[in-house]
CSV table of C-alpha atoms in Angstrom, one decimal:
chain,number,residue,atom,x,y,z
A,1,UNK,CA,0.0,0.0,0.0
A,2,UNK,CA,2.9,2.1,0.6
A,3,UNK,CA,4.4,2.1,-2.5
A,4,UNK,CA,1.0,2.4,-4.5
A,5,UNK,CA,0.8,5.4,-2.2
A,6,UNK,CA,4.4,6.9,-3.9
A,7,UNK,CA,2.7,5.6,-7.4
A,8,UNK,CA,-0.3,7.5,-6.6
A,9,UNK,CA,2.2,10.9,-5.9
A,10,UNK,CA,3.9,10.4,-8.9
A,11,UNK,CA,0.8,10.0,-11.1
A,12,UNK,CA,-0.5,12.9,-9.8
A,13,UNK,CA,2.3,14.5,-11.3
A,14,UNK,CA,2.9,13.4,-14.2
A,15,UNK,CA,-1.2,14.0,-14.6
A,16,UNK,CA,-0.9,17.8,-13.5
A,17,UNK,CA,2.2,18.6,-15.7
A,18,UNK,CA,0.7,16.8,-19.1
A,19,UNK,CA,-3.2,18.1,-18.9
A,20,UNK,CA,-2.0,21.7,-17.3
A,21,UNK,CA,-5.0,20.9,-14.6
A,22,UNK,CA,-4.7,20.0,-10.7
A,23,UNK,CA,-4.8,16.6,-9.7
A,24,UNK,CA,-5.4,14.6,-6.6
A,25,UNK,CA,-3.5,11.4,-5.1
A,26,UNK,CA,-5.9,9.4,-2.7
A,27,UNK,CA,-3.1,8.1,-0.7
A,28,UNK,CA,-3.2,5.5,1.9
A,29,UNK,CA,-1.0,5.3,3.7
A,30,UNK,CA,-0.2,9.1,4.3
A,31,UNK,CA,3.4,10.1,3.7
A,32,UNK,CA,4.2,13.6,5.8
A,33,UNK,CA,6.2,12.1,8.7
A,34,UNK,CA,8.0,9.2,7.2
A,35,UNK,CA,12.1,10.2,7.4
A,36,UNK,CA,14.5,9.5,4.9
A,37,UNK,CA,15.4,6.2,6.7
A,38,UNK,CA,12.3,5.2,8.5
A,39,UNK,CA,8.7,6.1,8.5
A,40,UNK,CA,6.8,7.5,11.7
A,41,UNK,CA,3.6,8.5,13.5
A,42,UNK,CA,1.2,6.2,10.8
A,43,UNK,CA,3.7,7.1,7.5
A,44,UNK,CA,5.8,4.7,6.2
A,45,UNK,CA,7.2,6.5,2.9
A,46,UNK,CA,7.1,9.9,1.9
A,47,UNK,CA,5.2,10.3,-1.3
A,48,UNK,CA,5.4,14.2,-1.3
A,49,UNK,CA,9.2,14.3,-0.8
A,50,UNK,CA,9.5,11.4,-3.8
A,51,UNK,CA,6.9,13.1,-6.0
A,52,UNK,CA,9.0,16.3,-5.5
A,53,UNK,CA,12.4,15.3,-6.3
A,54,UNK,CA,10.7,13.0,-9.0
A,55,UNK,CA,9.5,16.5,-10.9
A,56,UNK,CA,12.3,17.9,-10.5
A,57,UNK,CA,14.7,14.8,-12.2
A,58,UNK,CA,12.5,14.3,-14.7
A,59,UNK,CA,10.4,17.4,-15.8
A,60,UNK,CA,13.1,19.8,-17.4
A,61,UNK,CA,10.7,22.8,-17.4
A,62,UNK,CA,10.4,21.7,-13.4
A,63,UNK,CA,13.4,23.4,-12.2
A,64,UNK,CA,11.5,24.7,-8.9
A,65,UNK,CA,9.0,23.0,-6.5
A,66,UNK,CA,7.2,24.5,-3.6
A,67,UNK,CA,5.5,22.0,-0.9
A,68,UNK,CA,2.3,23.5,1.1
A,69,UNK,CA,1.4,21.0,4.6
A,70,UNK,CA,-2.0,22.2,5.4
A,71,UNK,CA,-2.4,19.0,7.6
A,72,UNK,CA,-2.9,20.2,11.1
A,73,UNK,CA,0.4,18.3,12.6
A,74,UNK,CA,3.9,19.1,11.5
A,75,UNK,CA,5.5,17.0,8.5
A,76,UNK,CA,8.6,16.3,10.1
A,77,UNK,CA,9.4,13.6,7.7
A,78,UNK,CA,8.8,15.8,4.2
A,79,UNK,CA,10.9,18.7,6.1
A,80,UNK,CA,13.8,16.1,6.9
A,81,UNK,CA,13.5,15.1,2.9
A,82,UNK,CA,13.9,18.3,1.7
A,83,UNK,CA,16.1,20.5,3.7
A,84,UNK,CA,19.5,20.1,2.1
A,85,UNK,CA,17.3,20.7,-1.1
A,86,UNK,CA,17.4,24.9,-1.9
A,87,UNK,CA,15.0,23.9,-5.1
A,88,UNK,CA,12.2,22.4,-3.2
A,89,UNK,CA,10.5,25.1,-0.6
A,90,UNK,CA,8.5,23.5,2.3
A,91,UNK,CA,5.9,25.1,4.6
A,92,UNK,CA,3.6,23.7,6.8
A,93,UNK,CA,0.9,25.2,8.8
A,94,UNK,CA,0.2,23.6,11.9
A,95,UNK,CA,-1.1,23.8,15.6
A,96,UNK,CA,1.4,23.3,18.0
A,97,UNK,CA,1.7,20.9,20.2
A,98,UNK,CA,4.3,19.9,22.7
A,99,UNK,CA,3.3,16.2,22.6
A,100,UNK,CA,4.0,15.9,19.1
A,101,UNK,CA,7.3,18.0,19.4
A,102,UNK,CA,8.1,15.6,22.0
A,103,UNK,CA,7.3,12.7,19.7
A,104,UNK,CA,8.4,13.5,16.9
A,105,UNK,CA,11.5,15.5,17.7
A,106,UNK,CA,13.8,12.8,18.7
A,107,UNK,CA,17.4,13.4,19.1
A,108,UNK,CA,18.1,11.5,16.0
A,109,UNK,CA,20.2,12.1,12.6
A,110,UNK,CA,17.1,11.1,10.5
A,111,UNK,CA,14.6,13.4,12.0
A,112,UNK,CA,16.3,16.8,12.7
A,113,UNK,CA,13.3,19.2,12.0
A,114,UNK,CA,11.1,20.0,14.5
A,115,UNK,CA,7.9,22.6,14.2
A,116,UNK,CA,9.1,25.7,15.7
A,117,UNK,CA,8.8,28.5,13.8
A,118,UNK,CA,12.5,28.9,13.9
A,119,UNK,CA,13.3,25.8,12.8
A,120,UNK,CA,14.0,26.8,8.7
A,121,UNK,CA,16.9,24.0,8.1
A,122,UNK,CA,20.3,23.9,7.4
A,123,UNK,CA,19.7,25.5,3.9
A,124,UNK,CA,16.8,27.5,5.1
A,125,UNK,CA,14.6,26.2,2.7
A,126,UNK,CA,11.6,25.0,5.2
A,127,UNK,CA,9.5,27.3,7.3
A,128,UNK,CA,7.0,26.6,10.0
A,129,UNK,CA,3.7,28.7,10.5
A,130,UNK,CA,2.1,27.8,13.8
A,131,UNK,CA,-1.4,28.1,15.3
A,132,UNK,CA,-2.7,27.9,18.7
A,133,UNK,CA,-5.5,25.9,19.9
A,134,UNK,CA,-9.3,26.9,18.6
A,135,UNK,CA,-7.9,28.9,15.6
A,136,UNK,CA,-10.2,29.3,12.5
A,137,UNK,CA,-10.0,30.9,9.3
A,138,UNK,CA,-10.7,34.3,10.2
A,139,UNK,CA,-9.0,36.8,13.0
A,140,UNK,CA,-10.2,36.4,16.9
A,141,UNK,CA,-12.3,39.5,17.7
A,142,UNK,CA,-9.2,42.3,18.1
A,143,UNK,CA,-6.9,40.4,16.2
A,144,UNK,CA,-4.8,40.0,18.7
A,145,UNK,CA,-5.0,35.9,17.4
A,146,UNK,CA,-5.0,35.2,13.3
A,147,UNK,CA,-6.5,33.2,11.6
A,148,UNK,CA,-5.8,30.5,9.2
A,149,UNK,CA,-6.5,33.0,6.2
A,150,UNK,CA,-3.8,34.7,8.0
A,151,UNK,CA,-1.2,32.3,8.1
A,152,UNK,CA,-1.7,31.1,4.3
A,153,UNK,CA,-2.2,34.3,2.1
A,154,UNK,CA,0.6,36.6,4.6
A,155,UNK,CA,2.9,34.2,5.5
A,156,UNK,CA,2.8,30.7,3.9
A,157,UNK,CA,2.1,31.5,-0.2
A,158,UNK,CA,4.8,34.8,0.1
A,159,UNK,CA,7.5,32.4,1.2
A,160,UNK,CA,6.5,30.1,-1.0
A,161,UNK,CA,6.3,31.9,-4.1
A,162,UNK,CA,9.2,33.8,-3.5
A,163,UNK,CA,11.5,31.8,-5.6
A,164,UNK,CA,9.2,31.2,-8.3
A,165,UNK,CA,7.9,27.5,-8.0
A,166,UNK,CA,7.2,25.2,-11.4
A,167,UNK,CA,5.0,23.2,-9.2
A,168,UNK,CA,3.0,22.8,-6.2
A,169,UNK,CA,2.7,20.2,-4.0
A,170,UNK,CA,-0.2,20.1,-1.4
A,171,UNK,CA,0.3,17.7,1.4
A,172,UNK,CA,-3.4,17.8,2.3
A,173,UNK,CA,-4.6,17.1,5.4
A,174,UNK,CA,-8.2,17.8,6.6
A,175,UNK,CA,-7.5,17.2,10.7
A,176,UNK,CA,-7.6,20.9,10.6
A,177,UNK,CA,-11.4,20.3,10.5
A,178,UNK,CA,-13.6,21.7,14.1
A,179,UNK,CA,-14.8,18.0,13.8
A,180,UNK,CA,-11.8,15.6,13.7
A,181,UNK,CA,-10.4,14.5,17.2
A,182,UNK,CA,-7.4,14.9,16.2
A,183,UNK,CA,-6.6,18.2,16.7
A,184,UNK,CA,-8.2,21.6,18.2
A,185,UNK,CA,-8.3,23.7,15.1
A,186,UNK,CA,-11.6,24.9,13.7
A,187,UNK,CA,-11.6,24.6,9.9
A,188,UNK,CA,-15.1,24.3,8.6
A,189,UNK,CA,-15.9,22.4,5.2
A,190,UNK,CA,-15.9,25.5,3.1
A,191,UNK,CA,-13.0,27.1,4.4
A,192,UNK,CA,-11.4,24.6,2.1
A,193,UNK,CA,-12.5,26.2,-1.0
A,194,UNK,CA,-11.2,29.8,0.3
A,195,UNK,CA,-7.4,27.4,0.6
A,196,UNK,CA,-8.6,26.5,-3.2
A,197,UNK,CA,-8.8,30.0,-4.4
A,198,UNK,CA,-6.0,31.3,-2.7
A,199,UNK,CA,-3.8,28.6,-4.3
A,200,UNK,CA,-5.3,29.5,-7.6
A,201,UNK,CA,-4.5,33.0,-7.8
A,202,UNK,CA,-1.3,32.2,-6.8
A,203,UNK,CA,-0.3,29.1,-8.7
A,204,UNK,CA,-2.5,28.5,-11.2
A,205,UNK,CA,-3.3,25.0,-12.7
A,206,UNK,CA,0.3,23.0,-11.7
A,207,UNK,CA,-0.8,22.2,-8.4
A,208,UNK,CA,-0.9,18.3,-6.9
A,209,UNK,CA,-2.7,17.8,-4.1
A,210,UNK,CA,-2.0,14.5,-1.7
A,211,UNK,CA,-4.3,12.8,0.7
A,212,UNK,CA,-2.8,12.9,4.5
A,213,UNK,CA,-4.8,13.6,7.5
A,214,UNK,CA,-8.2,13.9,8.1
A,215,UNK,CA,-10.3,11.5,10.6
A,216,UNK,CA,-14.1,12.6,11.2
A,217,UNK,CA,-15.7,9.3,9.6
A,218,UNK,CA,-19.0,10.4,10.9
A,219,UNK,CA,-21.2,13.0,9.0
A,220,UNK,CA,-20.1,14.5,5.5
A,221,UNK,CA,-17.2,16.8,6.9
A,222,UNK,CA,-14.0,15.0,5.2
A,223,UNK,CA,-16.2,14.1,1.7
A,224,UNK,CA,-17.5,17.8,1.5
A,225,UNK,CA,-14.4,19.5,2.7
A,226,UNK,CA,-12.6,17.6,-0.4
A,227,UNK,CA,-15.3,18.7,-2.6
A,228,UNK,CA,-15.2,22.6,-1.3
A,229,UNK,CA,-11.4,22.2,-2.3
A,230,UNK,CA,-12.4,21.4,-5.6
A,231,UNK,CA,-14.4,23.8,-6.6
A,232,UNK,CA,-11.3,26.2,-6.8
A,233,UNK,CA,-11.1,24.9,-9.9
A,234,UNK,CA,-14.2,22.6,-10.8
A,235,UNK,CA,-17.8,23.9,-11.1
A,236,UNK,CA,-19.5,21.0,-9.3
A,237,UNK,CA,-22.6,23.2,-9.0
């Protein structure tokens, strides 16, 4: 399942970069944490990282890639992948939390990124954007807290686009969502198409999304949050 998860990335790709449209890889396993050497916390091999580096050896016109984690937990493993990699450009939004640092910052060789916001890499080619607790897409009342529109269209997409990217690479979680356990951010369904049209103003049509996250079987959260994401580009109306 692993590997047809990798197949699935590089599919995508080739898909995207042939019709000139978005495409979407529904991977299981998910990929995001898995290390160079070792996979962790439910990911065995990182598809994202491979599907990168893939476009990059065998697209000539891909001669820059920039990776977007929207998954609400760091991706350690995609950051590990890609830091000594200046083309590739890797940000993740995520809540914090110091159980997951804890878990998946171990004092080993083969996982060396953990998700402060200063951790950027050796080649400072990663950066971290991180939320508190209860965060949603818009500001808290004062702004004294932002939002998740906040930390994608002022912070995330500049540093992404900075350098000019041939392709995008979602890592696309949906535990971001108010109703998955698995973390206490506040995403509804259709604040995933606001992510969609943000990417597409920026990026355009080269843009592969990958399934990692998202855990709320019951009710139609996950199904219609992928749908909202869609309709960035697709009139499902």
């Amino acid at each position: 399942a692993a590997l047809s998860a990798v197949q699935d990335w590089i599919d995508a790709v080739e898909f995207a970069l042939a019709e000139d449209t978005p495409a979407f890889a529904l991977t299981r396993p998910p990929s995001h944490h898995a290390c160079p050497t070792r996979g962790m916390g439910g990911c065995l091999l990182n598809g994202c990282a491979v599907a990168a580096y893939y476009a990059l050896k065998t697209h000539p016109g891909v001669e820059r890639v920039a990776i977007l984690d929207i998954d609400a937990h760091h991706g350690n493993g995609i950051a590990a992948c890609v830091q000594d990699r200046p083309p590739i450009r890797y940000c993740s939004i995520h809540e914090f939390s110091r159980g997951e640092a804890a878990a998946l910052r171990e004092p080993r060789a083969d996982n060396p990124r953990g998700p402060g916001e200063g951790d950027v890499g050796p080649r400072m080619n990663c950066k971290n954007v991180v939320l508190a607790p209860g965060v949603g897409w818009e500001d808290e009342v004062g702004g004294d807290i932002k939002g998740y529109e906040h930390a994608l269209t002022q912070r995330a997409i500049p540093f992404l686009v900075e350098r000019k990217p041939d392709l995008l690479l979602v890592a696309c979680g949906f535990d971001a969502l108010e109703e998955d356990g698995t973390s206490k951010l506040c995403l509804q369904p259709t604040d995933y198409r606001k992510i969609g049209y943000e990417l597409k103003k920026v990026f355009g049509t080269r843009v592969v999304f990958g399934l990692e996250g998202g855990y709320c079987w019951a009710g139609d959260s996950l199904g219609n949050s992928m749908l909202e994401l869609s309709r960035a580009w697709v009139d499902l109306s």
